[in-house]
CSV table of C-alpha atoms in Angstrom, one decimal:
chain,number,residue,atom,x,y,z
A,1197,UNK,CA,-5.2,-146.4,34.7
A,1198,UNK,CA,-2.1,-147.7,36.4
A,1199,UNK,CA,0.0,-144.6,37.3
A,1200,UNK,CA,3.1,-146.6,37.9
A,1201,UNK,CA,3.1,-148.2,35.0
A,1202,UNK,CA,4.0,-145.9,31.7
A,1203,UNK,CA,2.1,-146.4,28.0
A,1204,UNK,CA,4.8,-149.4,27.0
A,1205,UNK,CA,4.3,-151.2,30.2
A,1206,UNK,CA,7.4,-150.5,31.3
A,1207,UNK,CA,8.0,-149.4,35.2
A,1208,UNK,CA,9.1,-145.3,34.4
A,1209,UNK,CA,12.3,-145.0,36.4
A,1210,UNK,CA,11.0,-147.6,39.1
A,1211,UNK,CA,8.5,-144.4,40.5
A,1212,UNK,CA,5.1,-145.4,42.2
A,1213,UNK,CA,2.4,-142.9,42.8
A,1214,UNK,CA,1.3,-142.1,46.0
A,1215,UNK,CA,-2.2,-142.5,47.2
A,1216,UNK,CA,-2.3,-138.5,47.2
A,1217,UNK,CA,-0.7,-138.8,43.9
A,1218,UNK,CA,-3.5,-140.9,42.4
A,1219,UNK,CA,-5.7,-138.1,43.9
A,1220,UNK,CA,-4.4,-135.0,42.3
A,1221,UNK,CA,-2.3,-135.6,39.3
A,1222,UNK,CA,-4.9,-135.1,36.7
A,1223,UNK,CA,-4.9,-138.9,35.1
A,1224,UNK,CA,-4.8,-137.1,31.7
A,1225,UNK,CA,-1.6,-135.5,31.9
A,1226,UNK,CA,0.4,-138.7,33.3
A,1227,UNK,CA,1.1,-140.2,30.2
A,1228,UNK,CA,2.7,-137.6,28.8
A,1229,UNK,CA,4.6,-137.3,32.3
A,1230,UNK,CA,6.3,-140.8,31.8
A,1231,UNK,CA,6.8,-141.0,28.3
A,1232,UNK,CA,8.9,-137.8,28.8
A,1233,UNK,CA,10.8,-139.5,32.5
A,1234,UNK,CA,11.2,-142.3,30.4
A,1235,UNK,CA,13.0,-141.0,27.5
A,1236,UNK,CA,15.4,-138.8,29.3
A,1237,UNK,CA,15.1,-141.1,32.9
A,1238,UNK,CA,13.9,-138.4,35.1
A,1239,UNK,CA,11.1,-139.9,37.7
A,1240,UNK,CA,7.9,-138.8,36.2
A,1241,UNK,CA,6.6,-137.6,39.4
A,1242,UNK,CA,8.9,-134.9,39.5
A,1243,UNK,CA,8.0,-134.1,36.1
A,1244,UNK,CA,4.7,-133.5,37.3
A,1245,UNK,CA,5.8,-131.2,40.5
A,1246,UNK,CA,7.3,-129.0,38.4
A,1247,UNK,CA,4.1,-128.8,36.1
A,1248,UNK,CA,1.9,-128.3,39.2
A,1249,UNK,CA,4.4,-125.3,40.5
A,1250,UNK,CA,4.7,-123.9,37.3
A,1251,UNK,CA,1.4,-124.0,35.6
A,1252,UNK,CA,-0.8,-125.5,38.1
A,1253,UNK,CA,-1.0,-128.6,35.8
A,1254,UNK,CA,-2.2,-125.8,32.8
A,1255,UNK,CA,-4.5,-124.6,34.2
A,1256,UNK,CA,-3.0,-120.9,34.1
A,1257,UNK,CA,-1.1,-120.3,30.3
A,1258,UNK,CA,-0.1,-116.6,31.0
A,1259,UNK,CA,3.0,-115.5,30.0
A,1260,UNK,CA,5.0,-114.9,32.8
A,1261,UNK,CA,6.8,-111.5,34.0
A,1262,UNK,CA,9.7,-112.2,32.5
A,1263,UNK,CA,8.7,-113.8,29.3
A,1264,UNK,CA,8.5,-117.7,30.3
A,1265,UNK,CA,5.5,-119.3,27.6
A,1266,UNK,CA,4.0,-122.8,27.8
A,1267,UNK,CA,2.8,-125.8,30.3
A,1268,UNK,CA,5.9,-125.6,32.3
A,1269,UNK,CA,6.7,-121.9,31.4
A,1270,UNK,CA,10.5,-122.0,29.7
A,1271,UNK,CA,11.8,-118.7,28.8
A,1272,UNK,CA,12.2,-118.4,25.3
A,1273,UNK,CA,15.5,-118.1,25.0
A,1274,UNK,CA,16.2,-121.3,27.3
A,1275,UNK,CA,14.1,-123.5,25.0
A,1276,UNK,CA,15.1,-122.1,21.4
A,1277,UNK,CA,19.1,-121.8,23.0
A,1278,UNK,CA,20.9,-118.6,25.2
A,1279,UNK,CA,23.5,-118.6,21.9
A,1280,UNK,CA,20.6,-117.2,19.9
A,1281,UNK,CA,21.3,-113.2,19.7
A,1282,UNK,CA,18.8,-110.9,21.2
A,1283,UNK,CA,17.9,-112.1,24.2
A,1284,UNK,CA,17.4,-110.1,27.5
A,1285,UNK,CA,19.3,-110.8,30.8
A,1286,UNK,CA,16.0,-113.0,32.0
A,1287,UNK,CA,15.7,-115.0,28.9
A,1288,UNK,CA,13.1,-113.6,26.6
A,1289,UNK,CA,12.9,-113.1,22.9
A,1290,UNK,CA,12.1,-111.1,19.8
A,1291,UNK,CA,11.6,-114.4,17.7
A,1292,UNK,CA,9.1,-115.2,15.4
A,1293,UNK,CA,6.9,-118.9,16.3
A,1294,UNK,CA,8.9,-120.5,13.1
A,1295,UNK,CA,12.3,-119.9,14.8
A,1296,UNK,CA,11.4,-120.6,17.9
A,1297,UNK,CA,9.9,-123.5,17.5
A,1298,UNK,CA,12.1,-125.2,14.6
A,1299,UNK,CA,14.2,-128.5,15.7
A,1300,UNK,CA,17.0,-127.7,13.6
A,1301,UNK,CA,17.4,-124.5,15.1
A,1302,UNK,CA,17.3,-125.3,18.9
A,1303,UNK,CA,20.0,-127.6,17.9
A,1304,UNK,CA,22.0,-124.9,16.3
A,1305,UNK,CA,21.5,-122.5,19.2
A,1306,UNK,CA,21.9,-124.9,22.0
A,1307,UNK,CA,18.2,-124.9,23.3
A,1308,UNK,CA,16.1,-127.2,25.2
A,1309,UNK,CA,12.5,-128.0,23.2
A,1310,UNK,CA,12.2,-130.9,22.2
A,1311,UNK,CA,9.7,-132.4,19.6
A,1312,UNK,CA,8.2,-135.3,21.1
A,1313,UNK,CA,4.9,-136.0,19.4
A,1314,UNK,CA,6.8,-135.3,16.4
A,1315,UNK,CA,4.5,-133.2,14.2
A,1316,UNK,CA,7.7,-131.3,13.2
A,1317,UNK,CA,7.5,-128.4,15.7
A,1318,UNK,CA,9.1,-128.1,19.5
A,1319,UNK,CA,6.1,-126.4,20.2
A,1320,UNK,CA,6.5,-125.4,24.5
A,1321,UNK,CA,2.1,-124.9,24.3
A,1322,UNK,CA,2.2,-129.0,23.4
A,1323,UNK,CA,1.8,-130.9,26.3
A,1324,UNK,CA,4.0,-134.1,24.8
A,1325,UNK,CA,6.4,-131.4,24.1
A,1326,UNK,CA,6.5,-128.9,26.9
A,1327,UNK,CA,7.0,-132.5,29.3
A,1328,UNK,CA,9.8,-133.8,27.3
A,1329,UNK,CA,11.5,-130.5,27.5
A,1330,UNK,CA,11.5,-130.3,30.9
A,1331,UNK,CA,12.7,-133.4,31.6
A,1332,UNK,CA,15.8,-132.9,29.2
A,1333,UNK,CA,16.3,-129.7,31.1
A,1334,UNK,CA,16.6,-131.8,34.1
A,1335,UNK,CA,18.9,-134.7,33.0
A,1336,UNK,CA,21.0,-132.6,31.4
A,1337,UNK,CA,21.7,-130.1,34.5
A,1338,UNK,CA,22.5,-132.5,37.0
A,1339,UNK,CA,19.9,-135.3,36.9
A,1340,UNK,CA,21.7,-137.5,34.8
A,1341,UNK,CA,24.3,-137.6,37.7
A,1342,UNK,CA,21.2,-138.1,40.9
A,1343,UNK,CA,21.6,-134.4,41.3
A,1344,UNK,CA,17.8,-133.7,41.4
A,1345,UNK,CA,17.8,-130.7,43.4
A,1346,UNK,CA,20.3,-129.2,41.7
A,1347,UNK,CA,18.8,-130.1,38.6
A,1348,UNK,CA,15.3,-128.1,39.7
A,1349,UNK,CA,17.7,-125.2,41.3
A,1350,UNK,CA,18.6,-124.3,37.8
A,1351,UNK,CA,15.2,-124.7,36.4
A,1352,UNK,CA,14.2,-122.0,38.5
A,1353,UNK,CA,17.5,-120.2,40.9
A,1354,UNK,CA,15.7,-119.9,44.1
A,1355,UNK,CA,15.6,-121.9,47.1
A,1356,UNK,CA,11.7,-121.4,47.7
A,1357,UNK,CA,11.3,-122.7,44.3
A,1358,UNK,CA,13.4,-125.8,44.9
A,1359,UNK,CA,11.4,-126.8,48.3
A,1360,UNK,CA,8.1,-126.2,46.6
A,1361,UNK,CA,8.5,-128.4,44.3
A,1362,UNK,CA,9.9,-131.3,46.1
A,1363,UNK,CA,7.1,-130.8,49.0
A,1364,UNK,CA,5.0,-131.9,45.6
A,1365,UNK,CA,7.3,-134.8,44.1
A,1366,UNK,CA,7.4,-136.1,47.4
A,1367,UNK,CA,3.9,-136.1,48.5
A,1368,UNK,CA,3.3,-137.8,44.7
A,1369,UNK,CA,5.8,-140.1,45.2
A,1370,UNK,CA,5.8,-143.4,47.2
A,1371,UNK,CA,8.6,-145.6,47.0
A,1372,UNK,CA,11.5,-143.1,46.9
A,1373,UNK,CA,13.7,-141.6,50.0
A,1374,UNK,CA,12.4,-138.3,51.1
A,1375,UNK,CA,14.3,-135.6,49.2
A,1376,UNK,CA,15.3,-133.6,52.2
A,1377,UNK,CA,14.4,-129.7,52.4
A,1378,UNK,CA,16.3,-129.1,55.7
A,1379,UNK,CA,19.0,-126.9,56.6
A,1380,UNK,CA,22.4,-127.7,56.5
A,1381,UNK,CA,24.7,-129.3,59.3
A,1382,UNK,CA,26.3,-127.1,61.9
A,1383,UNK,CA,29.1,-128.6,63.1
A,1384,UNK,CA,32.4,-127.0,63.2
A,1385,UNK,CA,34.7,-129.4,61.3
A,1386,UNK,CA,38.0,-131.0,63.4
A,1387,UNK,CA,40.2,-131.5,60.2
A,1388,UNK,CA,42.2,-128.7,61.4
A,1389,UNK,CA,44.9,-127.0,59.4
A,1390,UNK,CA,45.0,-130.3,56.6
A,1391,UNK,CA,41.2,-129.1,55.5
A,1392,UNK,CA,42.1,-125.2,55.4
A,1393,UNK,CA,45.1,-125.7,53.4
A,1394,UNK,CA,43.7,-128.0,51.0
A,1395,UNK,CA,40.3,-125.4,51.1
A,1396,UNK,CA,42.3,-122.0,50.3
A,1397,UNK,CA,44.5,-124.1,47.8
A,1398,UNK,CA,41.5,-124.8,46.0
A,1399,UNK,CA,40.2,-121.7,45.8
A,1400,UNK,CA,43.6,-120.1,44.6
A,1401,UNK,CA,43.3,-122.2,41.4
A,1402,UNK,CA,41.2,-120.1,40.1
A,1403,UNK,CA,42.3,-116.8,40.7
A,1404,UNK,CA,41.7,-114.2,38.1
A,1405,UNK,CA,40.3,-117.1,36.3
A,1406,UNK,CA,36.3,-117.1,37.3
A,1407,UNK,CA,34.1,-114.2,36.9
A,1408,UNK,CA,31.8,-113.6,39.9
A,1409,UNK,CA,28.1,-115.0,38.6
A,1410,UNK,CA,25.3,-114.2,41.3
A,1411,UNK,CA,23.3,-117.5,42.0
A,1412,UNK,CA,25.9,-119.1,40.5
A,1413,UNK,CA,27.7,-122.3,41.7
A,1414,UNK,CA,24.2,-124.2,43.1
A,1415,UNK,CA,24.0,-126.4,39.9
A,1416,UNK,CA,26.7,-129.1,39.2
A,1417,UNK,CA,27.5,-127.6,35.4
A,1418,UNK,CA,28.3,-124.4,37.1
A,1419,UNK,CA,31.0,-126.4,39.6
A,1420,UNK,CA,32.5,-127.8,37.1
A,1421,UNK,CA,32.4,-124.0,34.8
A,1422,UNK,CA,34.3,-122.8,38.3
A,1423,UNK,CA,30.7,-120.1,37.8
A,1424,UNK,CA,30.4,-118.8,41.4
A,1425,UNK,CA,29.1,-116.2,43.7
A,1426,UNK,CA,30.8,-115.6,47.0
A,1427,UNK,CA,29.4,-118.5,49.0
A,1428,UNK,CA,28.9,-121.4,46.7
A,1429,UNK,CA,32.8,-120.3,45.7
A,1430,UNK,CA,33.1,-120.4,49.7
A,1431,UNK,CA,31.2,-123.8,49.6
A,1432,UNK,CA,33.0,-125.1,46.9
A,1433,UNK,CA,36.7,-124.8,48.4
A,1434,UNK,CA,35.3,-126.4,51.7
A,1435,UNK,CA,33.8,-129.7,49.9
A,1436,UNK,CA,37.0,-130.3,47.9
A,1437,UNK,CA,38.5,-130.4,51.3
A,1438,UNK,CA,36.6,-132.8,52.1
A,1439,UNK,CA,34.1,-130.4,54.9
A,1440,UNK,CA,30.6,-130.3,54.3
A,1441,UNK,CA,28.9,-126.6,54.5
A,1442,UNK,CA,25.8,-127.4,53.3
A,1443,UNK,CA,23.3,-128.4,50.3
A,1444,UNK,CA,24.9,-127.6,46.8
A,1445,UNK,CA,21.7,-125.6,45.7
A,1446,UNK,CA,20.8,-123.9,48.8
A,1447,UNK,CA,24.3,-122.7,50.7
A,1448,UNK,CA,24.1,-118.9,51.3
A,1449,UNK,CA,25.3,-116.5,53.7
A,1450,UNK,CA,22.6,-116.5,55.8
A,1451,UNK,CA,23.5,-120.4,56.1
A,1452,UNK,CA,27.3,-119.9,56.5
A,1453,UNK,CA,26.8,-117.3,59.2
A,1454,UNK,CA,25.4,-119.7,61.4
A,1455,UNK,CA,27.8,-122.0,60.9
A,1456,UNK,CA,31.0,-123.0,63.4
A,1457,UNK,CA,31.3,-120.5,66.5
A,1458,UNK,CA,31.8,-116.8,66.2
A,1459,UNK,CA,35.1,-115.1,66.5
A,1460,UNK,CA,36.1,-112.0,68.0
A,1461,UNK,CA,38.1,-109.4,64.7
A,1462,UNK,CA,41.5,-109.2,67.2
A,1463,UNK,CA,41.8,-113.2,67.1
A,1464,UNK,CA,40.8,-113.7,63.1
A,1465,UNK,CA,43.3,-116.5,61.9
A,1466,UNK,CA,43.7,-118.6,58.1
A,1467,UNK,CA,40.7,-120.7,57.3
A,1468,UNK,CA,38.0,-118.3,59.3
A,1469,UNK,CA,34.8,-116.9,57.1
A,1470,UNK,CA,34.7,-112.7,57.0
A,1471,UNK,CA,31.4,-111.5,56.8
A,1472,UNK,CA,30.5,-108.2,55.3
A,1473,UNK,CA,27.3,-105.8,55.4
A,1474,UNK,CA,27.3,-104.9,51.8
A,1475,UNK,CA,23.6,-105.4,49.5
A,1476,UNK,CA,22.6,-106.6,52.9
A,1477,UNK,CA,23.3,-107.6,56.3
A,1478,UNK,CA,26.5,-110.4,56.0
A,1479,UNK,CA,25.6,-110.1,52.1
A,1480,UNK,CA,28.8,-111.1,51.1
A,1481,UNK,CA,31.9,-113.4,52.8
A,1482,UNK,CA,35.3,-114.5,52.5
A,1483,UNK,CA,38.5,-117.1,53.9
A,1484,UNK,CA,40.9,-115.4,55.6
A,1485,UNK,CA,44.4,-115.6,54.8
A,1486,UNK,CA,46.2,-114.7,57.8
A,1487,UNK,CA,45.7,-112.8,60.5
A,1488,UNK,CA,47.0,-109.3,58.8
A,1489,UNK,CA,43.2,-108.8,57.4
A,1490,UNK,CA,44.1,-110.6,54.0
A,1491,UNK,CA,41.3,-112.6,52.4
A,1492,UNK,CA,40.4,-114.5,49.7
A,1493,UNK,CA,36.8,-114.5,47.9
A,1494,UNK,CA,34.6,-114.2,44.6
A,1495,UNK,CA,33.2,-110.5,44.1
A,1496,UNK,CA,31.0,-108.5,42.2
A,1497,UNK,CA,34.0,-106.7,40.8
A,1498,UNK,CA,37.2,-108.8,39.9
A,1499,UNK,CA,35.7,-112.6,40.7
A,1500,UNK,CA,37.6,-114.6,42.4
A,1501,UNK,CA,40.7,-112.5,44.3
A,1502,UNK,CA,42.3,-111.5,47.1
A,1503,UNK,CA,41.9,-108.6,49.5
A,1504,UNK,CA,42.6,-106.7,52.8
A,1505,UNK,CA,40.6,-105.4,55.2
A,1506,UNK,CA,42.3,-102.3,55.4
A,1507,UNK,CA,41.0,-101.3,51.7
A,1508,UNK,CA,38.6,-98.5,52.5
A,1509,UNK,CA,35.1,-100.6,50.6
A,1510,UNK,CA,35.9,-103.6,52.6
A,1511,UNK,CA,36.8,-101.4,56.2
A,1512,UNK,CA,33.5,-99.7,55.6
A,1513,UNK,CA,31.5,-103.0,55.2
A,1514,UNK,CA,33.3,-105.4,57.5
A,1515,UNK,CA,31.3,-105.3,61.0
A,1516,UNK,CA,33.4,-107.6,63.0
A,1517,UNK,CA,31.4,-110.8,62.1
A,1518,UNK,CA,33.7,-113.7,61.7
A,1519,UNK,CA,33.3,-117.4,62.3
A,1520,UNK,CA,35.6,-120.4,63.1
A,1521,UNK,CA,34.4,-123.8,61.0
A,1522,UNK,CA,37.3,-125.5,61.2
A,1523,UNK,CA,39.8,-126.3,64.3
């Protein structure tokens, strides 16, 4: 069987199969993998990373921890829709098979199964199924715009998750650019006082206005929900400046803290990051405003806001680390 090729004939979203793709992707399984990239226009071969990560191409159908059911393990409430009522905060579900699986109700609740072999169930334990899920899930959080990574980042929020599956897709995959897994640039930027007016301008638009979400703000439908945690919101109000500080799905504070050159508290001044020891060591961060110990960030507590460093939490978790990215 052709692997490049999908069941019409038809190049599936131009992908060719490596030589170590021919080698592992069970040939069963890859039609299934390109009639779902083809439908939704997802490269099949990433289709198939995820089902190796997830599932080891089915070869392990537990339920997971936290709930997640089928070839490549959605929570329930993710496939039948996060508007249907009883979920947990992970995702799973109280819900019989003939809800959970019923077309017109993952259309009612928003989900993401799909019937593709259409027997009349979204079934997530049918393979035709379970791959055109997937790929929907993708397109339609980020992929349809080339944001892969993103896409995969909310298939599963972690960075390790991310990596691991594109050290698959592009080990499968032989006539696409490497999807990088490196870390983030380092420089400091020279747009001077133009990029940290434009960046704290930014980020006071949504004052008040955007409940903190952690692991939020690494997917493009969370940018444009204004759905942060402290440093994608940190992230965020840099790039619409036009100052790069790092990957969309994979900028943290352990990134931003190596960022631009340190900064002793005595010479803080607007536009600096303040880092603070809080769930963990520089756990949390923040612009600063001025050089009077006002700050701008996205907590735990009011979202997005502004601060002082003379507010007893923040002068018990602020341990002098600050850093200069822009001049």
């Amino acid at each position: 069987m052709d692997l490049a090729t999908t069941s019409t004939g038809v190049a599936s979203f131009n992908v060719n199969v490596s030589k170590l793709g021919q080698n592992e992707i069970p040939e069963e399984y890859v039609k299934y993998y390109k009639d779902a990239g083809e439908k939704f226009g997802v490269p099949w071969t990433l289709i198939s990373a995820i089902h190796r990560v997830e599932t080891n191409f089915s070869s392990d159908l537990n339920t997971s921890s936290t709930g997640a059911i089928g070839h490549t393990q959605f929570q329930k409430a993710t496939w039948l829709g996060w508007d249907y009522p009883g979920r947990d905060r992970l995702g799973d579900l109280k819900v019989a098979d003939s809800i959970l699986m019923d077309p017109a109700k993952i259309r009612q609740f928003r989900g993401f199964g799909t019937d593709c072999d259409n027997d009349g169930k979204a079934n997530p334990f049918s393979l035709a199924d379970a791959m055109c899920s997937t790929a929907k899930y993708l397109a339609d959080n980020g992929g349809k715009k080339g944001d892969w990574r993103g896409a995969v980042y909310a298939y599963n929020h972690a960075g390790w998750y991310v990596n691991r599956v594109f050290k698959y897709y592009n080990s499968y995959t032989s006539n696409v650019k490497t999807v990088s897994v490196g870390s983030p640039a380092t420089v400091v930027s020279k747009g001077g006082n133009g990029v940290i007016e434009k960046a704290i301008a930014t980020g006071e638009t949504i004052v008040g206005r955007s409940p903190y979400n952690f692991g939020g703000g690494r997917t493009i439908r969370d940018v444009e929900r204004r759905s942060f945690d402290c440093s994608s919101f940190i992230r965020w109000a840099f790039s619409e400046a036009g100052t790069d500080l790092g990957p969309l799905d994979t900028t943290t504070t352990d990134t931003l803290v190596r960022l631009g050159k340190p900064v002793q508290p005595n010479q803080i001044r607007r536009g600096d990051l303040i880092f603070f020891d809080t769930y963990k060591k520089n756990g949390h961060v923040a612009i600063a405003l001025d050089n009077n110990g006002n700050f701008l960030h996205d907590g735990s507590t009011k979202g997005v806001w502004k601060n002082n460093l003379s507010e007893s939490y923040y002068k018990r978790v602020f341990k002098g680390v600050v850093r200069r990215i822009v001049e």
